[in-house]
Coordinates of C-alpha atoms in Angstrom, one line a residue:
Chain A
M19 CA 14.5 -35.6 -0.1
P20 CA 11.1 -33.0 -0.9
E21 CA 9.8 -34.6 2.4
L22 CA 12.3 -32.5 4.7
L23 CA 11.1 -29.0 3.7
G24 CA 7.3 -30.0 4.6
D25 CA 5.9 -30.6 7.9
L26 CA 7.9 -31.7 10.9
K27 CA 6.1 -35.0 11.5
N28 CA 6.4 -35.6 7.8
T29 CA 10.1 -35.6 8.0
T30 CA 9.9 -37.8 11.4
A31 CA 7.9 -40.5 9.7
Y32 CA 10.5 -40.4 6.6
F33 CA 13.3 -41.0 9.0
L34 CA 11.4 -43.6 11.2
R35 CA 10.1 -45.5 8.2
G36 CA 12.8 -47.9 7.9
L37 CA 12.5 -48.8 11.6
R38 CA 8.8 -49.1 11.7
K39 CA 9.7 -51.7 8.7
G40 CA 11.9 -53.8 10.8
T41 CA 9.6 -53.7 13.9
L42 CA 6.9 -54.6 11.7
L43 CA 8.8 -57.4 10.6
I44 CA 10.0 -58.4 14.1
A45 CA 6.5 -58.5 15.6
T46 CA 5.1 -60.6 12.3
A47 CA 8.0 -63.1 12.8
V48 CA 7.3 -63.5 16.8
L49 CA 3.6 -64.0 16.0
V50 CA 3.9 -66.5 13.4
T51 CA 6.8 -68.7 15.2
A52 CA 4.4 -68.5 18.1
A53 CA 4.6 -71.3 20.0
L54 CA 0.6 -71.9 20.0
F55 CA 0.6 -73.8 17.1
R56 CA 3.4 -76.3 18.0
N57 CA 1.3 -77.5 21.4
L58 CA -2.3 -76.8 20.4
S59 CA -3.1 -79.9 21.8
A60 CA -2.1 -78.1 25.7
Y61 CA -4.2 -75.3 25.7
H62 CA -7.6 -75.9 27.8
P63 CA -9.8 -73.7 26.6
L64 CA -8.1 -73.1 23.0
A65 CA -10.8 -70.8 21.9
T66 CA -9.2 -67.9 23.8
Q67 CA -5.8 -68.6 22.7
L68 CA -7.3 -68.2 19.1
I69 CA -9.0 -65.2 19.6
A70 CA -6.0 -63.6 21.3
F71 CA -3.8 -64.9 18.4
A72 CA -6.4 -63.3 15.7
T73 CA -6.8 -60.1 17.6
D74 CA -2.9 -59.6 17.4
L75 CA -2.7 -60.9 14.2
A76 CA -5.5 -58.2 12.8
L77 CA -3.3 -55.7 14.4
V78 CA -0.5 -56.9 12.5
V79 CA -2.0 -56.7 9.2
T80 CA -3.5 -53.2 9.9
E81 CA 0.2 -52.5 10.4
V82 CA 0.9 -53.6 6.9
V83 CA -1.9 -51.5 5.9
L84 CA -0.9 -48.2 7.1
L85 CA 2.9 -48.9 6.5
T86 CA 1.9 -49.4 2.7
R87 CA 0.0 -46.4 2.8
N88 CA 3.0 -44.3 4.9
R89 CA 0.0 -43.1 7.0
P90 CA 0.0 -43.2 11.1
W91 CA -1.8 -45.2 13.5
G92 CA -3.6 -41.7 14.5
V93 CA -7.0 -42.0 15.7
L94 CA -6.8 -46.0 16.0
R95 CA -3.6 -46.2 18.3
W96 CA -5.5 -46.1 21.5
P97 CA -8.2 -48.4 20.9
G98 CA -5.3 -50.8 19.3
L99 CA -3.3 -50.5 22.2
A100 CA -6.3 -51.7 24.7
T101 CA -7.1 -54.5 22.0
A102 CA -3.5 -55.7 22.2
Y103 CA -3.8 -55.6 26.0
T104 CA -7.3 -57.1 26.2
A105 CA -6.1 -60.0 24.1
A106 CA -3.3 -60.2 26.5
V107 CA -4.9 -60.5 29.4
L108 CA -7.4 -63.2 27.7
S109 CA -4.2 -65.5 26.9
E110 CA -2.7 -64.9 30.2
V111 CA -5.3 -65.4 32.6
T112 CA -6.7 -68.9 30.4
L113 CA -3.3 -70.2 29.9
P114 CA -2.6 -73.4 32.1
H115 CA -1.7 -73.5 35.2
G116 CA 1.6 -72.3 36.2
A117 CA 2.3 -71.6 32.7
S118 CA 3.0 -68.2 32.6
T119 CA 6.3 -66.6 31.3
T120 CA 7.1 -70.4 30.3
A121 CA 7.2 -71.4 26.7
L122 CA 3.7 -72.1 26.3
D123 CA 2.9 -68.1 26.9
W124 CA 3.2 -67.3 23.6
V125 CA 1.8 -64.0 24.3
Y126 CA 4.1 -62.4 26.7
G127 CA 7.0 -61.8 24.2
T128 CA 4.1 -61.3 21.6
T129 CA 2.6 -58.0 23.4
G130 CA 5.8 -56.4 23.7
W131 CA 6.2 -56.1 20.0
M132 CA 2.6 -54.9 19.6
G133 CA 3.1 -52.5 21.6
A134 CA 6.1 -51.4 20.0
V135 CA 4.4 -51.5 16.6
L136 CA 2.0 -49.5 17.9
L137 CA 3.6 -46.4 20.3
L138 CA 6.8 -46.5 17.5
Q139 CA 6.1 -42.9 16.6
M140 CA 4.9 -41.8 20.3
P141 CA 7.8 -40.5 22.9
I142 CA 9.5 -43.2 24.2
G143 CA 7.4 -43.1 27.5
Y144 CA 4.5 -44.0 26.4
L145 CA 5.9 -47.3 25.3
V146 CA 7.9 -47.9 28.7
G147 CA 4.5 -47.1 30.7
F148 CA 2.8 -50.0 28.3
L149 CA 5.5 -52.4 29.0
L150 CA 5.1 -52.1 32.8
L151 CA 1.9 -52.3 32.5
H152 CA 1.8 -55.7 30.8
E153 CA 4.3 -56.7 33.2
A154 CA 2.8 -55.7 36.0
T155 CA -0.2 -57.8 35.0
T156 CA 2.0 -60.6 34.2
V157 CA 3.6 -60.9 37.2
V158 CA 0.2 -60.5 39.2
V159 CA -1.3 -63.4 37.4
V160 CA 1.9 -65.3 38.3
V161 CA 1.8 -64.6 42.2
L162 CA -1.7 -65.6 42.1
S163 CA -0.9 -69.2 41.0
A164 CA 1.6 -69.5 44.0
P165 CA 4.9 -69.6 42.2
T166 CA 7.7 -71.7 42.8
E167 CA 11.2 -70.3 43.4
I168 CA 11.6 -72.0 39.6
T169 CA 8.8 -69.5 38.4
T170 CA 10.1 -66.8 40.0
L171 CA 13.5 -66.8 38.4
N172 CA 11.7 -67.5 35.0
V173 CA 9.8 -64.3 34.8
V174 CA 12.9 -62.4 35.9
V175 CA 14.3 -64.0 32.5
A176 CA 12.0 -63.7 30.5
A177 CA 11.5 -60.2 31.0
V178 CA 14.6 -59.3 29.8
G179 CA 13.8 -60.4 26.5
A180 CA 10.2 -59.6 26.6
L181 CA 11.0 -55.9 27.3
G182 CA 14.5 -55.5 26.5
F183 CA 14.3 -55.8 22.7
P184 CA 11.0 -53.9 22.2
F185 CA 12.7 -51.1 24.7
G186 CA 15.7 -51.1 22.7
T187 CA 13.5 -50.6 19.7
A188 CA 12.1 -47.9 20.8
L189 CA 15.6 -46.2 21.9
G190 CA 16.6 -46.3 18.3
A191 CA 13.5 -44.2 17.2
T192 CA 14.0 -41.8 20.0
A193 CA 17.5 -41.0 18.5
L194 CA 15.9 -41.2 14.9
R195 CA 13.6 -38.4 15.8
N196 CA 16.3 -36.3 16.8
L197 CA 18.3 -36.9 14.2
A198 CA 15.0 -36.2 12.1
K199 CA 14.5 -32.7 14.2
Q200 CA 18.2 -31.6 13.4
A201 CA 17.8 -32.5 9.5
H202 CA 14.2 -30.6 9.4
H203 CA 15.9 -27.4 10.9
A204 CA 19.1 -27.2 8.4
A205 CA 16.6 -27.8 5.3
A206 CA 14.8 -24.8 6.7
E207 CA 17.9 -22.7 7.6
A208 CA 18.9 -23.9 3.7
A209 CA 16.0 -22.7 2.5
A210 CA 15.7 -19.3 4.2
I211 CA 19.2 -18.7 2.6
I212 CA 18.1 -19.6 -1.0
S213 CA 15.1 -17.5 -0.8
D214 CA 17.2 -14.5 0.6
E215 CA 19.7 -15.2 -2.1
A216 CA 16.4 -14.9 -4.5
V217 CA 15.4 -11.7 -3.4
Q218 CA 18.8 -10.0 -3.9
D219 CA 19.3 -11.3 -7.5
A220 CA 15.7 -10.0 -8.1
I221 CA 16.4 -6.5 -6.3
L222 CA 19.5 -6.2 -8.5
A223 CA 17.8 -7.6 -11.9
K224 CA 15.3 -4.3 -11.1
R225 CA 18.2 -2.2 -10.6
Q226 CA 19.7 -3.3 -14.2
E227 CA 16.4 -3.0 -15.7
R228 CA 16.0 1.2 -14.7
F229 CA 19.5 1.6 -15.9
T230 CA 18.8 -0.4 -18.9
D231 CA 16.7 2.7 -20.1
L232 CA 19.5 5.3 -19.1
R233 CA 22.5 3.5 -20.9
A234 CA 20.8 3.5 -24.2
T235 CA 21.0 7.5 -24.0
A236 CA 22.9 8.5 -21.4
S237 CA 26.3 6.2 -22.5
P238 CA 26.3 8.3 -26.1
L239 CA 26.5 11.4 -24.1
L240 CA 29.1 10.2 -21.5
R241 CA 31.5 9.0 -24.2
A242 CA 31.3 11.8 -26.7
L243 CA 32.2 13.8 -23.6
A244 CA 35.3 11.6 -22.8
D245 CA 36.4 11.2 -26.3
G246 CA 36.2 14.7 -27.0
S247 CA 33.6 14.4 -29.8
G248 CA 31.1 16.1 -27.8
D249 CA 31.9 19.8 -27.1
P250 CA 30.7 21.3 -23.7
D251 CA 29.9 24.8 -25.6
D252 CA 28.0 23.5 -28.1
P253 CA 24.1 24.6 -27.2
A254 CA 22.5 21.5 -28.8
F255 CA 25.1 19.7 -27.0
Q256 CA 24.1 21.2 -23.9
R257 CA 20.5 20.8 -24.1
A258 CA 20.8 16.9 -24.6
C259 CA 22.9 16.8 -21.7
A260 CA 20.3 18.7 -19.5
I261 CA 17.7 16.5 -20.6
E262 CA 19.6 13.4 -19.9
A263 CA 20.3 14.8 -16.4
A264 CA 17.0 15.3 -15.9
R265 CA 16.2 11.7 -17.0
M266 CA 18.5 10.4 -14.5
R267 CA 17.2 12.9 -11.5
R268 CA 13.5 11.4 -12.2
L269 CA 15.2 7.7 -12.2
F270 CA 16.4 8.6 -8.9
A271 CA 13.0 9.9 -7.6
E272 CA 11.4 6.9 -8.4
V273 CA 12.9 5.2 -5.8
D274 CA 12.0 7.0 -2.8
D275 CA 8.9 5.8 -0.8
V276 CA 6.4 8.7 -0.5
S277 CA 2.8 8.5 -0.4
D278 CA 2.4 10.6 -3.8
P279 CA 5.4 9.2 -5.8
F280 CA 3.8 11.1 -9.1
W281 CA 4.4 14.5 -7.2
H282 CA 7.3 13.9 -5.9
E283 CA 8.8 13.2 -9.5
L284 CA 7.4 16.2 -10.9
E285 CA 8.7 18.3 -7.7
H286 CA 12.7 16.4 -9.1
C287 CA 11.7 17.8 -12.5
A288 CA 11.0 21.2 -11.5
D289 CA 14.2 21.4 -9.6
I290 CA 16.1 20.7 -12.6
A291 CA 14.8 24.0 -13.9
D292 CA 14.8 25.5 -10.7
R293 CA 18.8 24.7 -10.0
R294 CA 19.2 26.8 -13.7
G295 CA 17.7 29.8 -12.2
V296 CA 14.3 29.3 -14.2
L297 CA 11.3 30.7 -12.0
V298 CA 8.8 27.3 -11.5
D299 CA 5.8 27.5 -10.2
M300 CA 3.7 24.1 -9.4
A301 CA 0.1 23.2 -8.7
R302 CA -2.1 20.6 -8.1
S303 CA -6.2 20.3 -8.6
G304 CA -8.5 17.3 -8.2
T305 CA -7.6 13.8 -6.8
Y306 CA -5.6 10.8 -8.3
P307 CA -4.9 7.1 -7.2
P308 CA -1.8 5.8 -7.7
I309 CA -0.3 6.1 -11.1
P310 CA 1.9 3.3 -12.4
L311 CA 5.8 3.4 -13.0
D312 CA 5.7 3.5 -17.1
V313 CA 2.7 5.9 -17.1
R314 CA 4.5 7.9 -14.8
R315 CA 7.4 7.9 -17.4
A316 CA 5.4 8.7 -20.5
L317 CA 3.7 11.5 -18.5
T318 CA 6.9 13.0 -17.8
D319 CA 8.5 12.4 -20.8
G320 CA 8.0 15.7 -22.4
L321 CA 7.8 17.8 -19.6
L322 CA 11.4 17.0 -18.5
V323 CA 12.5 18.2 -22.2
V324 CA 10.5 21.2 -21.6
L325 CA 11.8 21.9 -18.4
A326 CA 15.9 21.3 -19.2
T327 CA 15.6 23.8 -22.0
A328 CA 13.1 26.7 -20.3
R329 CA 15.0 29.8 -20.3
T330 CA 13.2 32.1 -17.6
R331 CA 9.9 30.9 -16.2
A332 CA 7.7 27.8 -16.2
R333 CA 4.2 26.5 -14.5
I334 CA 3.6 22.7 -13.9
T335 CA 0.2 21.8 -13.2
V336 CA -1.7 18.3 -12.3
F337 CA -5.5 18.4 -13.2
A338 CA -7.3 15.3 -12.1
T339 CA -10.6 14.3 -12.3
P340 CA -12.4 10.8 -11.9
G341 CA -10.8 8.6 -14.8
R342 CA -8.3 11.7 -16.1
I343 CA -5.3 13.4 -15.2
T344 CA -3.8 16.2 -17.1
V345 CA -0.2 16.8 -16.7
C346 CA 0.5 20.3 -18.2
V347 CA 3.9 22.3 -18.6
I348 CA 4.0 26.3 -20.0
A349 CA 7.6 27.5 -20.2
D350 CA 9.4 29.7 -22.8
C351 CA 11.9 27.0 -24.4
E352 CA 12.7 25.9 -27.7
T353 CA 10.6 24.5 -30.1
T354 CA 10.3 20.7 -29.2
T355 CA 8.7 17.7 -31.0
L356 CA 7.0 14.4 -28.9
P357 CA 4.6 11.9 -30.7
D358 CA 1.4 13.0 -30.1
V359 CA 0.0 9.4 -29.0
D360 CA 2.3 7.3 -26.4
A361 CA 1.4 3.7 -27.8
T362 CA 2.3 1.4 -24.7
T363 CA 0.5 3.7 -22.2
G364 CA -1.9 5.4 -24.4
I365 CA -1.3 9.0 -22.9
L366 CA -2.2 11.5 -25.5
R367 CA 0.2 14.7 -26.1
R368 CA -0.7 18.1 -26.9
T369 CA 1.7 20.8 -28.1
I370 CA 0.9 24.3 -28.5
H371 CA 3.0 27.4 -29.7
I372 CA 1.8 30.6 -28.1
E373 CA 3.9 33.5 -28.7
D374 CA 7.3 33.1 -26.9
E375 CA 5.7 30.1 -24.9
L376 CA 5.5 26.6 -25.3
C377 CA 2.5 24.6 -23.8
M378 CA 2.9 20.6 -23.4
E379 CA -0.1 19.0 -22.0
A380 CA -0.4 14.8 -21.8
T381 CA -3.3 13.2 -20.4
W382 CA -4.0 9.7 -19.2
A383 CA -7.1 8.9 -19.5
F384 CA -8.0 5.2 -17.3
T385 CA -10.5 3.1 -15.8
T386 CA -10.3 1.5 -12.6
S387 CA -8.8 -1.9 -14.0
Q388 CA -5.8 -0.4 -15.3
L389 CA -4.3 0.9 -12.3
Chain B
M9 CA -0.1 60.6 -2.4
G10 CA -3.1 60.3 -3.9
V11 CA -6.6 59.7 -2.0
Y12 CA -7.3 56.0 -1.2
H13 CA -10.3 54.7 -2.4
V14 CA -10.3 51.4 -0.7
T15 CA -9.2 50.1 2.4
V16 CA -8.8 46.8 3.5
V17 CA -8.1 45.2 6.9
I18 CA -5.8 42.3 6.8
V19 CA -5.7 39.7 9.9
D20 CA -2.9 37.3 9.8
D21 CA -0.5 35.7 12.6
H22 CA 2.8 36.4 10.7
P23 CA 3.6 40.4 10.3
V24 CA 5.8 40.4 7.2
V25 CA 2.5 39.1 5.1
A26 CA 0.7 42.6 6.0
S27 CA 4.1 44.4 5.5
G28 CA 4.4 42.9 2.0
V29 CA 0.8 43.3 1.2
R30 CA 1.4 46.9 2.0
K31 CA 3.8 47.4 -0.2
W32 CA 1.6 45.6 -2.8
C33 CA -0.9 47.4 -2.2
E34 CA 0.7 51.1 -2.2
R35 CA 1.6 50.1 -5.9
A36 CA -1.6 49.1 -6.9
D37 CA -4.1 51.4 -9.4
P38 CA -5.8 52.7 -7.7
P39 CA -4.0 52.3 -4.5
I40 CA -5.1 50.3 -1.6
E41 CA -4.8 51.5 2.3
V42 CA -3.9 48.3 4.6
I43 CA -4.9 48.3 8.2
D44 CA -2.8 45.4 10.0
A45 CA -5.2 44.2 12.9
G46 CA -2.4 41.7 13.8
K47 CA -3.8 38.1 14.2
S48 CA -6.9 38.7 16.3
L49 CA -10.5 39.9 14.7
T50 CA -11.1 42.7 17.4
E51 CA -10.0 46.0 15.0
V52 CA -12.0 44.1 12.2
W53 CA -15.2 44.1 14.2
A54 CA -14.3 47.6 16.2
G55 CA -12.0 50.1 15.8
E56 CA -10.2 51.1 12.5
G57 CA -11.2 48.3 10.7
A58 CA -14.8 48.4 11.0
S59 CA -14.8 50.5 8.6
A60 CA -13.0 48.7 6.1
D61 CA -14.2 48.1 2.7
V62 CA -12.5 44.4 2.9
V63 CA -11.1 42.2 4.9
V64 CA -8.2 40.0 4.2
L65 CA -8.6 36.9 6.6
D66 CA -6.0 34.2 7.1
L67 CA -7.2 30.5 7.5
S68 CA -4.6 29.3 9.6
L69 CA -5.1 32.0 12.5
A70 CA -5.1 29.1 15.2
A71 CA -7.8 25.8 14.8
P72 CA -9.1 25.7 11.4
H73 CA -13.0 25.2 12.7
R74 CA -12.7 28.7 14.2
E75 CA -11.4 30.7 11.2
F76 CA -14.8 29.2 9.4
H77 CA -16.9 30.6 12.2
E78 CA -15.1 33.9 12.0
L79 CA -15.5 33.8 8.3
R80 CA -19.0 33.1 8.7
R81 CA -20.1 36.1 11.0
L82 CA -18.7 38.2 8.7
T83 CA -20.2 37.2 5.7
E84 CA -23.4 37.1 7.4
S85 CA -23.0 40.3 8.8
G86 CA -22.5 41.8 4.6
R87 CA -18.7 42.0 5.3
Q88 CA -16.8 41.4 2.0
V89 CA -13.7 38.8 2.9
I90 CA -10.5 37.1 0.8
I91 CA -9.4 34.0 2.6
Y92 CA -5.6 34.8 2.1
T93 CA -3.9 31.4 2.7
H94 CA -1.2 29.2 2.3
T95 CA -3.8 26.2 2.5
E96 CA -3.9 24.9 -1.4
D97 CA -6.3 22.4 -0.6
D98 CA -9.3 22.0 -3.0
K99 CA -12.2 21.1 -0.5
T100 CA -11.2 24.3 1.5
A101 CA -10.8 26.7 -1.3
I102 CA -14.5 25.8 -2.4
K103 CA -15.6 25.3 1.5
C104 CA -14.6 29.0 1.9
I105 CA -16.7 30.2 -1.0
D106 CA -19.5 28.8 -0.2
L107 CA -19.3 30.3 3.2
G108 CA -19.8 33.4 1.7
A109 CA -16.2 34.5 0.6
L110 CA -15.7 36.6 -2.6
S111 CA -12.4 35.1 -2.9
F112 CA -10.2 32.6 -1.9
V113 CA -6.2 33.1 -3.0
T114 CA -3.4 31.3 -1.8
K115 CA 0.2 33.2 -0.8
S116 CA 1.6 31.1 -3.4
E117 CA -0.1 33.0 -5.6
A118 CA 1.7 36.6 -7.4
G119 CA 0.1 39.4 -5.7
N120 CA -1.4 40.9 -8.7
H121 CA -3.9 37.9 -7.9
L122 CA -4.9 39.4 -4.1
V123 CA -4.6 43.3 -5.5
A124 CA -7.2 42.3 -8.3
A125 CA -9.4 40.4 -5.3
I126 CA -9.3 43.3 -3.4
H127 CA -10.4 45.5 -5.8
A128 CA -13.2 43.1 -6.8
A129 CA -14.2 43.2 -3.4
A130 CA -14.2 46.6 -2.4
E131 CA -17.2 46.9 -5.3
G132 CA -19.0 43.9 -4.2
R133 CA -17.5 41.4 -6.9
S134 CA -15.6 38.2 -7.1
Y135 CA -12.4 37.1 -8.0
T136 CA -11.1 34.1 -9.4
P137 CA -7.3 33.4 -9.0
P138 CA -5.9 30.1 -10.5
T139 CA -5.9 28.0 -7.9
L140 CA -9.8 28.4 -7.0
S141 CA -10.5 28.0 -10.6
G142 CA -8.3 24.6 -10.8
A143 CA -10.6 23.5 -7.0
M144 CA -13.9 24.5 -9.0
A145 CA -12.9 22.5 -12.4
S146 CA -12.2 19.4 -10.5
D147 CA -14.7 19.8 -8.0
T148 CA -16.8 16.3 -8.0
S149 CA -18.8 16.8 -5.0
S150 CA -23.0 16.0 -5.0
Q151 CA -23.3 19.9 -3.8
R152 CA -21.4 21.5 -6.9
P153 CA -23.6 23.5 -9.4
A154 CA -23.9 22.0 -12.9
L155 CA -21.4 24.0 -15.2
A156 CA -21.0 24.1 -18.7
P157 CA -18.4 22.1 -20.7
S158 CA -17.0 25.4 -21.9
E159 CA -16.9 26.9 -18.6
I160 CA -15.0 24.0 -17.3
D161 CA -12.8 24.2 -20.4
A162 CA -11.9 27.9 -19.3
L163 CA -11.8 27.0 -15.3
R164 CA -9.1 24.2 -16.4
A165 CA -6.7 26.3 -18.7
W166 CA -7.2 29.6 -16.5
F167 CA -6.0 26.9 -13.9
Q168 CA -3.1 25.6 -15.9
S169 CA -2.0 29.0 -17.5
S170 CA -2.6 31.9 -14.7
S171 CA -2.6 34.1 -17.9
K172 CA -5.7 34.9 -19.2
Q173 CA -3.9 35.4 -22.7
V174 CA -2.3 31.9 -22.7
A175 CA -5.8 30.1 -22.0
A176 CA -7.6 31.5 -24.4
Q177 CA -4.9 30.5 -27.3
M178 CA -5.2 26.9 -25.8
L179 CA -9.0 27.1 -26.3
R180 CA -8.7 29.1 -29.3
I181 CA -11.2 31.3 -27.7
E182 CA -11.3 35.2 -27.0
K183 CA -9.6 36.2 -23.8
S184 CA -13.0 38.3 -22.7
T185 CA -14.6 35.0 -23.5
I186 CA -12.4 33.4 -21.1
S187 CA -13.2 35.6 -18.1
T188 CA -16.7 35.9 -18.8
Y189 CA -16.9 31.8 -18.5
I190 CA -14.9 31.7 -15.2
E191 CA -17.4 34.3 -13.9
R192 CA -20.4 32.6 -14.8
A193 CA -19.0 29.3 -13.3
R194 CA -18.2 31.5 -10.1
I195 CA -21.9 32.6 -10.1
K196 CA -23.0 29.5 -10.3
Y197 CA -21.1 28.8 -7.1
A198 CA -22.6 31.8 -5.3
N199 CA -26.2 30.1 -6.2
V200 CA -25.8 26.9 -4.5
G201 CA -24.9 25.7 -0.9
R202 CA -25.5 28.0 2.1
P203 CA -27.0 31.4 1.7
A204 CA -25.1 34.1 2.8
P205 CA -25.6 38.0 1.9
T206 CA -22.5 38.6 -0.2
K207 CA -23.5 35.5 -2.1
N208 CA -26.9 37.2 -3.1
T209 CA -25.3 40.2 -4.1
L210 CA -22.8 38.4 -6.5
V211 CA -25.6 36.8 -7.7
L212 CA -28.0 39.8 -8.3
H213 CA -25.4 42.1 -9.8
A214 CA -24.5 39.2 -12.5
I215 CA -28.0 39.1 -13.3
D216 CA -27.9 43.0 -13.6
D217 CA -24.7 42.8 -16.0
G218 CA -26.4 40.3 -18.4
L219 CA -23.6 38.2 -17.3
I220 CA -25.8 35.0 -16.4
D221 CA -29.7 34.6 -17.3
P222 CA -31.9 33.6 -13.8
N223 CA -33.2 30.4 -15.8
E224 CA -29.7 28.9 -15.6
L225 CA -29.8 29.2 -12.0
K226 CA -32.8 27.4 -11.5
G227 CA -32.5 23.8 -10.3

């Protein structure tokens, strides 16, 4: 039921739709079976009765149109009520003498149903008020025409039906409105739970995505260690493990909430060498905007390898000018090769051997649209 | 103990700094005599420090703006000042040399940079350590001087390597060329911004030495 997730008003309208149809049906039936047409000759003047009937018929037709379009009365409600009341008064005061609330008084029972049709979507107090107003008016008309005992009894008996049944319908509407509210809240809670689960799923998926990269490179090493094929004393194997450990450190640093993630990740990379007793020196110059994750990884990939294998010293610098960032690491480490251009991010790398040191530089040239 | 040719008065609120600097200066060639003025500038204006060749001033003694004010007072009266601070902010570095400091050295930089700066300042010359070099190379403010691309490359390579040898090989030029480019850039900075006696001296020395042509400094 998609309507339930929208406005509470829409949910209520949905729940009341059936009752609205029923009320309209009853109102129409009451109107078309009015005693008016069986006793046309009894009314003097007949014109006022016909006008009142036409008015009520117009209201019923309006409701048919609104119901088909699933629209509420809205701004037409109060003019409609005023019209129904005026029609009732017009009919009542021009009835034959003493005919009020008798069989000839077709408008007495009909008006209650007009009220029900117009006020079904409002709180029950409104219909009660309308019915009481209509009843009071009728009583005044009866009193003014010098009632007899029988007349008074007639008024009371007629009131039971004329007021009771529309009121009963309104009670049904109230019950349905409460049901609608409960259903609406239950649906909202269900939606919140579904959304929470979706968020949790997204977080889990992101986590797995991050570890996928690691799995490709770290698991072979771990497996080699586990089954004994990897020799911890072998310098080449040690180097491979050091590089993987560095990648993991970088991955853990990526989830930290800091103002400069790039510098933070570089500090973690530097720490890798620092723990091995390497003298690491870091400096930055210029300002740079937030750097996307894939670019940060590409910039630090070569750096990681150099830092993991530096022997005694390393200097890491970040140099930024508008539209360019260059990360440079100079360390006394073994030769290493990385591609000169990173295809996905467009980062350019340069490696220079200077005596016993390696200088690796990675540059990202960007426009503001790439950020 | 030899005769000290250079005296420096150091103003820093951490006693350990003066103590460490003294150790470096004793081992320098030629050795440098260090006067510890503590955290107040009284000793710099009056007392022993008044006749010191060089003033080494910590930027963050109290509120920052006071130290800029003090720096200005010192340079306007012709004192040769080196700023020695833990602040590595680019803008601060540029501001200090604009106010007439002969050098800006950060405490994370190796001791040989401070010693080299003191030796240079004693002769009224500048020294540009890697951090200051990086600040000059990445400077995008409207008041910056027009630097040649080769000068910017030299500043950047020196910042990245903190070794003139390595910087020279990165750019495939001579080590002496690197030094020349860096000094020229420094002179251009001395030629712009607020006037100060120390800056004028730098520029005049540079023209005298043939490091830079007066025409290059116009405009």
